[in-house]
mmCIF file of C-alpha atoms and ligand atoms in Angstrom:
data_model
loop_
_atom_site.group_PDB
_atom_site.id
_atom_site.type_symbol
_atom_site.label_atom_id
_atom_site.label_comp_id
_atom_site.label_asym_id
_atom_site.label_seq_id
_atom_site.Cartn_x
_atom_site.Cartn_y
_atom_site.Cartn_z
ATOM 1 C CA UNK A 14 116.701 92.831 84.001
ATOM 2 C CA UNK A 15 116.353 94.502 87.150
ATOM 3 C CA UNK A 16 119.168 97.669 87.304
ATOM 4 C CA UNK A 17 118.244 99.633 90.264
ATOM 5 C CA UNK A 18 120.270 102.252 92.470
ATOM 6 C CA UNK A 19 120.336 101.454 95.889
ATOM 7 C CA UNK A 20 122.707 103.844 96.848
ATOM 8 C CA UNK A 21 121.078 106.739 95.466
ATOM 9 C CA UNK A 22 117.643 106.341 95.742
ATOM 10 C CA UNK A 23 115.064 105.130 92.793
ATOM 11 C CA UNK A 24 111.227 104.918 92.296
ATOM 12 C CA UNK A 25 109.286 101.317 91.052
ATOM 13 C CA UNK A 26 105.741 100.993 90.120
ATOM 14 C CA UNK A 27 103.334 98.631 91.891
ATOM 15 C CA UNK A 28 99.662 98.589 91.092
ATOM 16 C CA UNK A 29 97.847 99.284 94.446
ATOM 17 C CA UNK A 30 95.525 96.853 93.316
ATOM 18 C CA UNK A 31 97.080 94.421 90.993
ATOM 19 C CA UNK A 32 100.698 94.438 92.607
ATOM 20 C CA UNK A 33 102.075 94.562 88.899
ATOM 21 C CA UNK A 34 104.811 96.296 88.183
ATOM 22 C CA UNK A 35 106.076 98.591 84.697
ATOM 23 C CA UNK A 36 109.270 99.115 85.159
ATOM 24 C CA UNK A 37 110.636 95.893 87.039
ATOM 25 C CA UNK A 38 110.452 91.950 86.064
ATOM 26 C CA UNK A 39 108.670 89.610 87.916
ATOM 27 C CA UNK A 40 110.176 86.000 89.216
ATOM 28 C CA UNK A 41 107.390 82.989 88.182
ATOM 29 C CA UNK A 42 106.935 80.211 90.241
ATOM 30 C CA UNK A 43 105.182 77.565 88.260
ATOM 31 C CA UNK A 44 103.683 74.438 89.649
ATOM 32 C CA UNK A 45 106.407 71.982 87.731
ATOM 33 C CA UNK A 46 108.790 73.260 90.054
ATOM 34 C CA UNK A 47 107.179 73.038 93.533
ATOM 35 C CA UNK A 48 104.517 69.814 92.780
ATOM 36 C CA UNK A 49 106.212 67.894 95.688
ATOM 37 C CA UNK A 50 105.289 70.956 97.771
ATOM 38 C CA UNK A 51 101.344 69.665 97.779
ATOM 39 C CA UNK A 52 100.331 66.835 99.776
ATOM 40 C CA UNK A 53 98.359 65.263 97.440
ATOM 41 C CA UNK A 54 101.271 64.361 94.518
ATOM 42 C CA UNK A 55 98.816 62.185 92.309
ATOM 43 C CA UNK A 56 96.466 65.433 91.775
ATOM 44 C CA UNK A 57 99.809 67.585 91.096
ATOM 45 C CA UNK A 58 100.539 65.387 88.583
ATOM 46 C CA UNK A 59 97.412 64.794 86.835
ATOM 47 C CA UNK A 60 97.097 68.775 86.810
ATOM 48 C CA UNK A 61 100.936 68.885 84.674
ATOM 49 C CA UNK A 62 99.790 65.970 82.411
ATOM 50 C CA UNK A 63 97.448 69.047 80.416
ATOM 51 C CA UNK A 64 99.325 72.200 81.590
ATOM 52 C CA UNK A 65 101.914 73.691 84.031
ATOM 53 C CA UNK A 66 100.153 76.493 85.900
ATOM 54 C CA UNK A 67 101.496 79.886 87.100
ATOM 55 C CA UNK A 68 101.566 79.459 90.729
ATOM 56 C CA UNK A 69 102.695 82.972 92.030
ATOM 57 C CA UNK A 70 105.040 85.734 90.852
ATOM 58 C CA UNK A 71 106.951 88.186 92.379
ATOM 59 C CA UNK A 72 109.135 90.901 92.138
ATOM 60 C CA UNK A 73 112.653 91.202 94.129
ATOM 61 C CA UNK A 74 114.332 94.044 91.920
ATOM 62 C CA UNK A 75 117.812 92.101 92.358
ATOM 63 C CA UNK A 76 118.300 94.262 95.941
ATOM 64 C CA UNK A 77 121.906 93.966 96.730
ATOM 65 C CA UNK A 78 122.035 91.770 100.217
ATOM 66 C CA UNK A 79 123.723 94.325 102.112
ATOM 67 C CA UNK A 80 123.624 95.135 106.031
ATOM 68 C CA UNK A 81 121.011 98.350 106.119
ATOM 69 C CA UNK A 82 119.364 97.373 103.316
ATOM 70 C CA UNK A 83 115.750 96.575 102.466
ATOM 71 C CA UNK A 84 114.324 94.212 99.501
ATOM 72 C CA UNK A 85 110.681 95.231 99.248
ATOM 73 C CA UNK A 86 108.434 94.052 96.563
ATOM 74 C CA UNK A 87 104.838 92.448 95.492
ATOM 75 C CA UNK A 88 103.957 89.131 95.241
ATOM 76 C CA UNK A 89 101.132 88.172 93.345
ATOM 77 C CA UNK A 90 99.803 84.446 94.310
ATOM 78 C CA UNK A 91 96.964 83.213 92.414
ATOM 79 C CA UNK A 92 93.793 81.132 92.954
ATOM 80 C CA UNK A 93 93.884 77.334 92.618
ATOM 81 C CA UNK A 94 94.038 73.972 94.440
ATOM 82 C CA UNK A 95 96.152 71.176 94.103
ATOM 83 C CA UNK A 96 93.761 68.181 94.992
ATOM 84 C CA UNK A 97 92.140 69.864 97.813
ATOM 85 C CA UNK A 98 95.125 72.640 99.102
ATOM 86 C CA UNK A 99 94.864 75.658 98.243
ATOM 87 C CA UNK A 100 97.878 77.409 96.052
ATOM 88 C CA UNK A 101 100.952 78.671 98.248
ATOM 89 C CA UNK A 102 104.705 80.131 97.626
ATOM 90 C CA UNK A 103 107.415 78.034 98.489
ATOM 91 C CA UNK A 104 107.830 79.813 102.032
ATOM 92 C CA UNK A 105 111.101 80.171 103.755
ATOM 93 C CA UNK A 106 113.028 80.324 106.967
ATOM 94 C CA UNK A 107 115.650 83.422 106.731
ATOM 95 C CA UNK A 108 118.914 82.250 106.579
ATOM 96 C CA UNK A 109 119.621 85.361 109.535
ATOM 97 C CA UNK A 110 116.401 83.047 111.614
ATOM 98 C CA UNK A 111 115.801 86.183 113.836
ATOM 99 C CA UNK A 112 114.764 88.854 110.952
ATOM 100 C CA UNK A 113 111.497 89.564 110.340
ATOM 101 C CA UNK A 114 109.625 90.135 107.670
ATOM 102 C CA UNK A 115 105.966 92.924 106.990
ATOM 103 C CA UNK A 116 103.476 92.032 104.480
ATOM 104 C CA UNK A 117 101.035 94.725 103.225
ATOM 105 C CA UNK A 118 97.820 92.877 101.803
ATOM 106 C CA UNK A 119 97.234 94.859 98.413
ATOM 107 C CA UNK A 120 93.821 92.757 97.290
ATOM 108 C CA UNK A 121 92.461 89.443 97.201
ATOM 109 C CA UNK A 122 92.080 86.740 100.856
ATOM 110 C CA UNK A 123 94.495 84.482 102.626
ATOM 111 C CA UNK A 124 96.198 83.180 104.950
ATOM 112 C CA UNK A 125 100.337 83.475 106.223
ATOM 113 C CA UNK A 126 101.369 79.922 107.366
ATOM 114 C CA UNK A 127 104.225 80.525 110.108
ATOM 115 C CA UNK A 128 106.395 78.107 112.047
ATOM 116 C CA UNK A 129 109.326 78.260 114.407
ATOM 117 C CA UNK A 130 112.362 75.429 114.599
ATOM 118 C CA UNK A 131 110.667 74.771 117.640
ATOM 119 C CA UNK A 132 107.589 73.276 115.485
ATOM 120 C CA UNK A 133 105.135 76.466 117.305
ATOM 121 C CA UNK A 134 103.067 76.919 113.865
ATOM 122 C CA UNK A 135 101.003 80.501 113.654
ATOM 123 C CA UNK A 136 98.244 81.194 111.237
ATOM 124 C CA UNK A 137 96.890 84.538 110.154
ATOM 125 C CA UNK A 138 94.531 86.099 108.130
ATOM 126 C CA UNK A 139 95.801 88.456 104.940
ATOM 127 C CA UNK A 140 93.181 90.411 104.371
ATOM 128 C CA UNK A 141 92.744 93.637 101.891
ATOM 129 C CA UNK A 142 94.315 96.505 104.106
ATOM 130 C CA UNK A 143 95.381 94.931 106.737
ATOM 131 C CA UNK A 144 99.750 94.969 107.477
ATOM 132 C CA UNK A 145 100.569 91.288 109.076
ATOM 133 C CA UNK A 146 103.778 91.042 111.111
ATOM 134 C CA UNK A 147 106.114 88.189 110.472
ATOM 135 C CA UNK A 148 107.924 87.164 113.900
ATOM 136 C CA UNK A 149 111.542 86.697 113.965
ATOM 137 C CA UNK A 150 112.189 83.190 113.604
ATOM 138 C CA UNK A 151 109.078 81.742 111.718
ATOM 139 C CA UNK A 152 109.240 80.495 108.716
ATOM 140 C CA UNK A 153 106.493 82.072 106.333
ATOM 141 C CA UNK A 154 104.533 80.671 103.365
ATOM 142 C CA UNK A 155 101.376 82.829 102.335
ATOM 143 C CA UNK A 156 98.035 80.577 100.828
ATOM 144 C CA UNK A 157 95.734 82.465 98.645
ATOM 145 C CA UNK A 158 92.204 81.027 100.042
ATOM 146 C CA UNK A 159 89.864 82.824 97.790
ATOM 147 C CA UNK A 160 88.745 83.363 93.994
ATOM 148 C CA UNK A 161 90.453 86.423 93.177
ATOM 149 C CA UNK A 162 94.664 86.782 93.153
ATOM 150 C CA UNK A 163 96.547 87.522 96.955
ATOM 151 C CA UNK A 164 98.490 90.528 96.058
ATOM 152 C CA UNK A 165 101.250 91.248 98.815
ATOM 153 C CA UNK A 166 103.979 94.741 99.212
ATOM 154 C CA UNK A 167 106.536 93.307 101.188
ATOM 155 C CA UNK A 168 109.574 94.293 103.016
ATOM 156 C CA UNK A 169 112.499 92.492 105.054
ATOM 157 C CA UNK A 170 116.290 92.965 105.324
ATOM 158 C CA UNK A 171 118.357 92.898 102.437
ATOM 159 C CA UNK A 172 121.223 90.623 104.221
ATOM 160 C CA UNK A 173 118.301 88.033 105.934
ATOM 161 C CA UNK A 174 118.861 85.390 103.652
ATOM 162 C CA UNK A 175 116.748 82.633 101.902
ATOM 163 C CA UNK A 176 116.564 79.164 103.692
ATOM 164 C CA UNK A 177 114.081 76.765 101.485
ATOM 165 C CA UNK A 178 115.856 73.109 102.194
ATOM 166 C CA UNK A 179 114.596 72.758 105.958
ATOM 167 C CA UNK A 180 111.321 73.768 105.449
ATOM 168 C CA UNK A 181 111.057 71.741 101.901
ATOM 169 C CA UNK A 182 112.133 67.835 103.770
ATOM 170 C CA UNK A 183 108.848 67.167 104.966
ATOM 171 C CA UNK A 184 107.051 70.639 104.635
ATOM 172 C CA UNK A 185 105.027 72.446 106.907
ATOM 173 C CA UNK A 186 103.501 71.126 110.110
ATOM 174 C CA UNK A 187 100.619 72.646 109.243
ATOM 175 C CA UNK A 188 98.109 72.606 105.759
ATOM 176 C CA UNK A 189 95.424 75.058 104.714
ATOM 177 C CA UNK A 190 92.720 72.761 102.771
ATOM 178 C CA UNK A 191 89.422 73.180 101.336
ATOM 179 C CA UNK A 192 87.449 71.160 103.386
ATOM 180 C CA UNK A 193 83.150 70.808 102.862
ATOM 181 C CA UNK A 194 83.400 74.272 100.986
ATOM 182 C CA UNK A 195 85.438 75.767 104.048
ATOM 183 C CA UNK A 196 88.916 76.753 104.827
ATOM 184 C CA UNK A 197 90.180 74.194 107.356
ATOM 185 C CA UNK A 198 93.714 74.673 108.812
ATOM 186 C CA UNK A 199 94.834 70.568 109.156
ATOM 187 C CA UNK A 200 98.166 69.135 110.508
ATOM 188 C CA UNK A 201 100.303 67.521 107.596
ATOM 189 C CA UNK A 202 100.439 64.037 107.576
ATOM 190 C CA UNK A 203 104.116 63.800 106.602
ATOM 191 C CA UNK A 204 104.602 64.889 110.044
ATOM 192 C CA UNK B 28 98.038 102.716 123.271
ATOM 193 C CA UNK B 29 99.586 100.624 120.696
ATOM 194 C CA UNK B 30 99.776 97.085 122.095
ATOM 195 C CA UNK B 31 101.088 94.436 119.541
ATOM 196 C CA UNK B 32 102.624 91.113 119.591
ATOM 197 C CA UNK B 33 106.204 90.976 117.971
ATOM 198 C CA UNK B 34 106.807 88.085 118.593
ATOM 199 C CA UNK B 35 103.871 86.167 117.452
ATOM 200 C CA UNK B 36 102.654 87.812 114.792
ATOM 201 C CA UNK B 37 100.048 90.336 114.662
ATOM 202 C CA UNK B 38 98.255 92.372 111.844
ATOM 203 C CA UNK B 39 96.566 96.191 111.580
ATOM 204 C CA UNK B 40 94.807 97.683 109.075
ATOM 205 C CA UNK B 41 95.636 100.771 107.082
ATOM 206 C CA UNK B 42 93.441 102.090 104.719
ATOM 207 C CA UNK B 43 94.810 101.635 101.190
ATOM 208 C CA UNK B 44 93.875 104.912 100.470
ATOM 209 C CA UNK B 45 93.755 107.333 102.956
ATOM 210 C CA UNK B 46 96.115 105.435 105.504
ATOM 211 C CA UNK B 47 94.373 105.775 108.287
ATOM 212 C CA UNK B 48 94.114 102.737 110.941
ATOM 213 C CA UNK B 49 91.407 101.963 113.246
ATOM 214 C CA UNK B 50 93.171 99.344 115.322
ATOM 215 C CA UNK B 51 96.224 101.578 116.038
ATOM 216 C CA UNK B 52 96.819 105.095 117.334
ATOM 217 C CA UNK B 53 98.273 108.006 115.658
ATOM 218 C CA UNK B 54 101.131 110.613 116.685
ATOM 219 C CA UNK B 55 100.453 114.078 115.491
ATOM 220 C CA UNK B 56 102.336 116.619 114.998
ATOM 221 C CA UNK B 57 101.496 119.797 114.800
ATOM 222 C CA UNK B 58 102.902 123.788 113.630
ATOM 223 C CA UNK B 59 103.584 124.575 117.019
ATOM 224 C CA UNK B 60 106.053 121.723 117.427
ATOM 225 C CA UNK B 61 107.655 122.315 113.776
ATOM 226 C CA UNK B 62 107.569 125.957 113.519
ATOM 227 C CA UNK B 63 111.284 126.867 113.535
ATOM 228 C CA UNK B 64 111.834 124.121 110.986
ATOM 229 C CA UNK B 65 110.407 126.576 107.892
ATOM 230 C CA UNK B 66 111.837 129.083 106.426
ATOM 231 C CA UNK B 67 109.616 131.860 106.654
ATOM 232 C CA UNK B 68 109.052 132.205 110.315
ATOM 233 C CA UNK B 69 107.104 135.379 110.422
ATOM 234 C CA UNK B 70 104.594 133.612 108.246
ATOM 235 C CA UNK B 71 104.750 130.000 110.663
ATOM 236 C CA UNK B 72 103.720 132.988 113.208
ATOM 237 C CA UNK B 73 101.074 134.673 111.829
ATOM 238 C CA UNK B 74 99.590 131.345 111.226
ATOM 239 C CA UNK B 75 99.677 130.215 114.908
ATOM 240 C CA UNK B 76 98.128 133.299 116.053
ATOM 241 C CA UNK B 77 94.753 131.729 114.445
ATOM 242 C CA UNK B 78 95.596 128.043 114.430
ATOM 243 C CA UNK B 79 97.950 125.371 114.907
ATOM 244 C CA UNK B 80 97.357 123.192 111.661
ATOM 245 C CA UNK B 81 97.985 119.616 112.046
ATOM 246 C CA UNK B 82 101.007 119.024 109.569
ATOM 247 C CA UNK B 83 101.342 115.771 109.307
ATOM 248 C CA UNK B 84 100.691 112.245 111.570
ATOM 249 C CA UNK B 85 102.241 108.258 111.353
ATOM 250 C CA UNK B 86 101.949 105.293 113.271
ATOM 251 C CA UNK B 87 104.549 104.046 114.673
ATOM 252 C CA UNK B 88 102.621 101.165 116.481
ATOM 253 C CA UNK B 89 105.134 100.854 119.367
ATOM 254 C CA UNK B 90 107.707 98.822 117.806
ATOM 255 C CA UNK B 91 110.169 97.469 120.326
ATOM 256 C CA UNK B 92 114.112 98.467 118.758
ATOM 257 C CA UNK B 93 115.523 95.172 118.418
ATOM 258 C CA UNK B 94 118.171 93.798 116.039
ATOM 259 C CA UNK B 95 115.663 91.658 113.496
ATOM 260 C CA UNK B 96 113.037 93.749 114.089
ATOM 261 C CA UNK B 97 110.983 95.837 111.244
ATOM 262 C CA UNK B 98 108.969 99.053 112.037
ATOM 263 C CA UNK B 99 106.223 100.402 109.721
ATOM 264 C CA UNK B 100 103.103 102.112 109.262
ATOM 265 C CA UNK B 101 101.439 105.247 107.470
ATOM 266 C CA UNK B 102 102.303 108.477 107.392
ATOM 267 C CA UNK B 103 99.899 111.072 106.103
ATOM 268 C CA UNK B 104 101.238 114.364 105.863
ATOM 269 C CA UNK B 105 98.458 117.340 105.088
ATOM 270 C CA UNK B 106 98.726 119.782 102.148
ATOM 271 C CA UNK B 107 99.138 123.272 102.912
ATOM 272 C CA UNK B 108 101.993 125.897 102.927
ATOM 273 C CA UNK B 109 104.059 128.113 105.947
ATOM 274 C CA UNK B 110 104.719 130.899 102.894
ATOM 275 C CA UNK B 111 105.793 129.571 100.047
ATOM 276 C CA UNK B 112 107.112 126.336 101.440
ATOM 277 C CA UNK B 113 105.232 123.251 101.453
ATOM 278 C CA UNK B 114 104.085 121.154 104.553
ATOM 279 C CA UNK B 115 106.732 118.671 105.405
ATOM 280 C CA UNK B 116 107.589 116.055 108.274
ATOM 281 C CA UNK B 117 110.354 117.204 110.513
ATOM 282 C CA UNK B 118 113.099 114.474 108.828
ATOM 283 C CA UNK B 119 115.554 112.614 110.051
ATOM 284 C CA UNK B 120 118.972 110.622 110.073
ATOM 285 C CA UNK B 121 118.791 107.313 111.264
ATOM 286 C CA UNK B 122 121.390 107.066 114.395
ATOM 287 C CA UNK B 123 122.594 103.596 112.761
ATOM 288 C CA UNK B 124 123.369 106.017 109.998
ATOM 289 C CA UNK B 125 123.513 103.276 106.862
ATOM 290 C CA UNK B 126 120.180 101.747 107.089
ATOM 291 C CA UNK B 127 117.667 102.575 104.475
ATOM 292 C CA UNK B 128 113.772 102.829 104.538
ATOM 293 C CA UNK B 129 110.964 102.030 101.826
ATOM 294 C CA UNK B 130 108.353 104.149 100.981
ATOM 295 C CA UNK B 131 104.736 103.069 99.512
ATOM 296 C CA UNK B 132 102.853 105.746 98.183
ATOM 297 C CA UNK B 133 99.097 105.112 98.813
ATOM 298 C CA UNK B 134 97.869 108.575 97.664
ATOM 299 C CA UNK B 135 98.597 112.150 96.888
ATOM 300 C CA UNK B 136 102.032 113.574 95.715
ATOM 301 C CA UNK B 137 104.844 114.747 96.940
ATOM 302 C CA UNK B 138 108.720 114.945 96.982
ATOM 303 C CA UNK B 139 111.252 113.194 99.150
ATOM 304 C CA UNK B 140 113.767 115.622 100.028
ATOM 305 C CA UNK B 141 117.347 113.463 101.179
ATOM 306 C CA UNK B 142 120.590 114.721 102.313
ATOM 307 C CA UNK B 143 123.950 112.795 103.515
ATOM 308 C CA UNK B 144 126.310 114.080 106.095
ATOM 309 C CA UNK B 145 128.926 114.643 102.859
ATOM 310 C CA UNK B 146 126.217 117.243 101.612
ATOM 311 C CA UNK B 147 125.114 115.036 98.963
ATOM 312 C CA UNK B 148 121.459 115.470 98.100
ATOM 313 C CA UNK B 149 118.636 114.038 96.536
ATOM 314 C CA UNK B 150 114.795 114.847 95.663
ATOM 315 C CA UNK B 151 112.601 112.080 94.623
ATOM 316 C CA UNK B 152 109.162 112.505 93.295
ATOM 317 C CA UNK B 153 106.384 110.336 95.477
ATOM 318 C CA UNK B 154 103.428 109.427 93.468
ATOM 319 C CA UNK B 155 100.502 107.363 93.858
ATOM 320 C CA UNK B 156 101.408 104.016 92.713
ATOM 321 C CA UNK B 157 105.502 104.388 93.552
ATOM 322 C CA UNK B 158 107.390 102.387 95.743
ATOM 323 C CA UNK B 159 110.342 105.041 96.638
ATOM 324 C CA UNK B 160 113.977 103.782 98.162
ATOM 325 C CA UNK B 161 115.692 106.035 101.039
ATOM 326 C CA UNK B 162 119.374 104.723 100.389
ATOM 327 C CA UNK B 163 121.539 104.216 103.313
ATOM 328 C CA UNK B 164 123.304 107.050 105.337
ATOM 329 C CA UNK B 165 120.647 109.885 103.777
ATOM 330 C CA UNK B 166 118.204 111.836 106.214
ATOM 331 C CA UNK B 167 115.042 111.931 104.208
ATOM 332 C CA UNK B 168 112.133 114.396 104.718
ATOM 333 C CA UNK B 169 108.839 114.268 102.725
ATOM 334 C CA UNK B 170 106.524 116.975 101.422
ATOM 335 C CA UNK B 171 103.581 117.420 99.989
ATOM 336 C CA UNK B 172 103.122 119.349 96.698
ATOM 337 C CA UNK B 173 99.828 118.482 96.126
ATOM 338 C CA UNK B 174 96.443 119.451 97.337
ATOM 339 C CA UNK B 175 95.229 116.249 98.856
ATOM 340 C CA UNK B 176 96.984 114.563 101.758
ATOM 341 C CA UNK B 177 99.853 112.389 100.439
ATOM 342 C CA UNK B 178 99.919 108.802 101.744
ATOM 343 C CA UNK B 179 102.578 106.468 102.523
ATOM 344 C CA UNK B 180 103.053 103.173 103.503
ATOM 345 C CA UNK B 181 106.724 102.959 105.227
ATOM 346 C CA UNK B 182 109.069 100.097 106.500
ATOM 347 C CA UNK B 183 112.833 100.375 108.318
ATOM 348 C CA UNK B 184 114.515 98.658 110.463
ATOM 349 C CA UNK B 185 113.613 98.864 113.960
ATOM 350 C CA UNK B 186 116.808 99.677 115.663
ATOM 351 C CA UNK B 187 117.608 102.474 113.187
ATOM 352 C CA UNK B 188 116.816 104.802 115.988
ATOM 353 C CA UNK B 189 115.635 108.651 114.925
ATOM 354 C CA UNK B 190 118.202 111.410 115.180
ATOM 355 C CA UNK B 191 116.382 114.416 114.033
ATOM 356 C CA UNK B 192 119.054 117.049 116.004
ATOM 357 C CA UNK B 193 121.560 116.741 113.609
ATOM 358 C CA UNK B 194 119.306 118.308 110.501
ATOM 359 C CA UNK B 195 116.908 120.397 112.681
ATOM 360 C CA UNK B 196 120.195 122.908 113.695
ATOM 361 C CA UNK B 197 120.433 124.478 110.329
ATOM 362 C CA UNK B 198 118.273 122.450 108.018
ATOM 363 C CA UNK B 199 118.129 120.387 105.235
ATOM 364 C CA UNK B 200 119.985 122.179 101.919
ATOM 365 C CA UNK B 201 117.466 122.333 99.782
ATOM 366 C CA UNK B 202 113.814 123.623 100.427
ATOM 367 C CA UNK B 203 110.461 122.761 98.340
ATOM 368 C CA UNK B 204 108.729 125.701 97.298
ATOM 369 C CA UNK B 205 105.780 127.386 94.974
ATOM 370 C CA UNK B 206 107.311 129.880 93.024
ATOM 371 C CA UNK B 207 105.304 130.906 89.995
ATOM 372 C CA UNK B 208 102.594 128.626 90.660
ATOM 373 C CA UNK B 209 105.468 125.826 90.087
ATOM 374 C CA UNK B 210 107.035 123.536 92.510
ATOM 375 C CA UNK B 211 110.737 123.981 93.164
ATOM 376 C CA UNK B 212 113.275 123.044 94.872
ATOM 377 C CA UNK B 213 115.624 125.745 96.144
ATOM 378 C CA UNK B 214 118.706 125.993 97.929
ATOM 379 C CA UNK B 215 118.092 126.573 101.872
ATOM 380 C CA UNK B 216 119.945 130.415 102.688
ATOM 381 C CA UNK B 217 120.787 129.025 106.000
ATOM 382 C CA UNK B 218 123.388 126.754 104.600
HETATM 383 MN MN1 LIG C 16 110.861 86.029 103.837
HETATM 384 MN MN1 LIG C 17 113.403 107.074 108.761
#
């Protein structure tokens, strides 16, 4: 139960390191509901035969989705593969395309996944300190590519608007894969 | 010289802690350009005959002011007093007057000092830790109560535009103050 005032100012806790939060509750994404998500469905389903793993969580503080307004938040994505790619959030176009969206990397390694309708694709590096810029336009998924959790503070306008069908028909035109012990960025075969 | 791609997605680190970047360039601002803003001015005087403290400084990273568009960055704002009134950042209303802003604090404490054109105001503790929301329509100032440098990680939208005439004529209506060793917050005598 999220009961904030947004039009007279309040405070929220999030851990600079963990991204957890006191005072507000978190959203779970848990593999069950995003298996067909991964590439390889056979290991998703092998995986949910002895347990349904917490993917990511996040918080979103029930912002209202005004004009002027912000939602701001953590995400906290965890470590894992599914067969050989890596655990990811759903990821999004904004209903609004042309809003943008600023991701504050808290702790842990990644990588932002980023595509336009146009099928450009963008990948960058989340990294411990380091602000990353989402464009207007590109759809965004974040990949946690190390051992630890990818914790996240982010920000985008309250009125943009959450589009998952497009991006969900055939996914991503690009996948982020362990590949020999590296991190490989490969195209997706579905496309 | 701040040169970053909007529309393809960039990134540029802040420290976690202390806020600074080393990719980016800071503005500064200094006594000499805030002086008439305290209170006391016979005290911002005698300081300036001996120095011209840095108050506080933010990135602003050259964000271009387009519908869409987010702008963020760090502010660090130093501790230290014109009399008994703490350092602050000059403040502002946004010119698109109902658009909010989020504030990350990274370190230090402080107090975010808001004000709508009804009157109407608001002081908000900013701790370590606390993600603070600037509600629509409210100029918002911050200051820093503490002895270290207070830290913030910030995010608005980047055609808000800055209109910091309106408040800098008489003030904001309340001022943050030691009195007793205590921090307070006092009604301004200029109003
Ligand atoms: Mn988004
Ligand atoms: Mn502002």
């Amino acid at each position: 139960m999220n009961h904030f005032d947004w039009d007279h100012s309040f405070y929220v806790d999030f851990d600079l390191a963990a991204g957890f939060s006191e005072k507000a509750e978190p959203t779970r994404r848990y593999l069950s509901q995003m298996k067909d998500m991964y590439y390889d469905s056979a290991a998703a389903e092998k995986i949910l035969k002895t347990e349904d793993p917490l993917i990511y969580e996040f918080y979103e503080l029930g912002f209202p989705e005004r004009e002027g307004d912000l939602a701001f938040g953590t995400t906290i994505l965890y470590p894992g593969k599914v067969g050989n790619e890596y655990f990811m959030t759903k990821g999004h176009f904004h209903t609004k395309l042309a809003t943008a969206e600023v991701y504050y990397t808290l702790s842990g390694e990644g990588c932002m996944v980023m595509e336009n309708p146009e099928g450009d694709t963008l990948e960058m590096p989340l990294v411990k300190g380091q602000a990353l810029y989402v464009p207007r336009r590109y759809a965004h998924r974040s990949v946690n590519t190390g051992k630890d959790p990818l914790v996240m503070f982010f920000t985008f306008q309250a009125d943009a608007g959450h589009d998952y069908g497009t991006i969900e028909t055939k996914g991503y035109h690009k996948m982020v894969v362990e590949k020999g012990g590296e991190t490989a960025v490969v195209p997706n075969p579905k496309w």
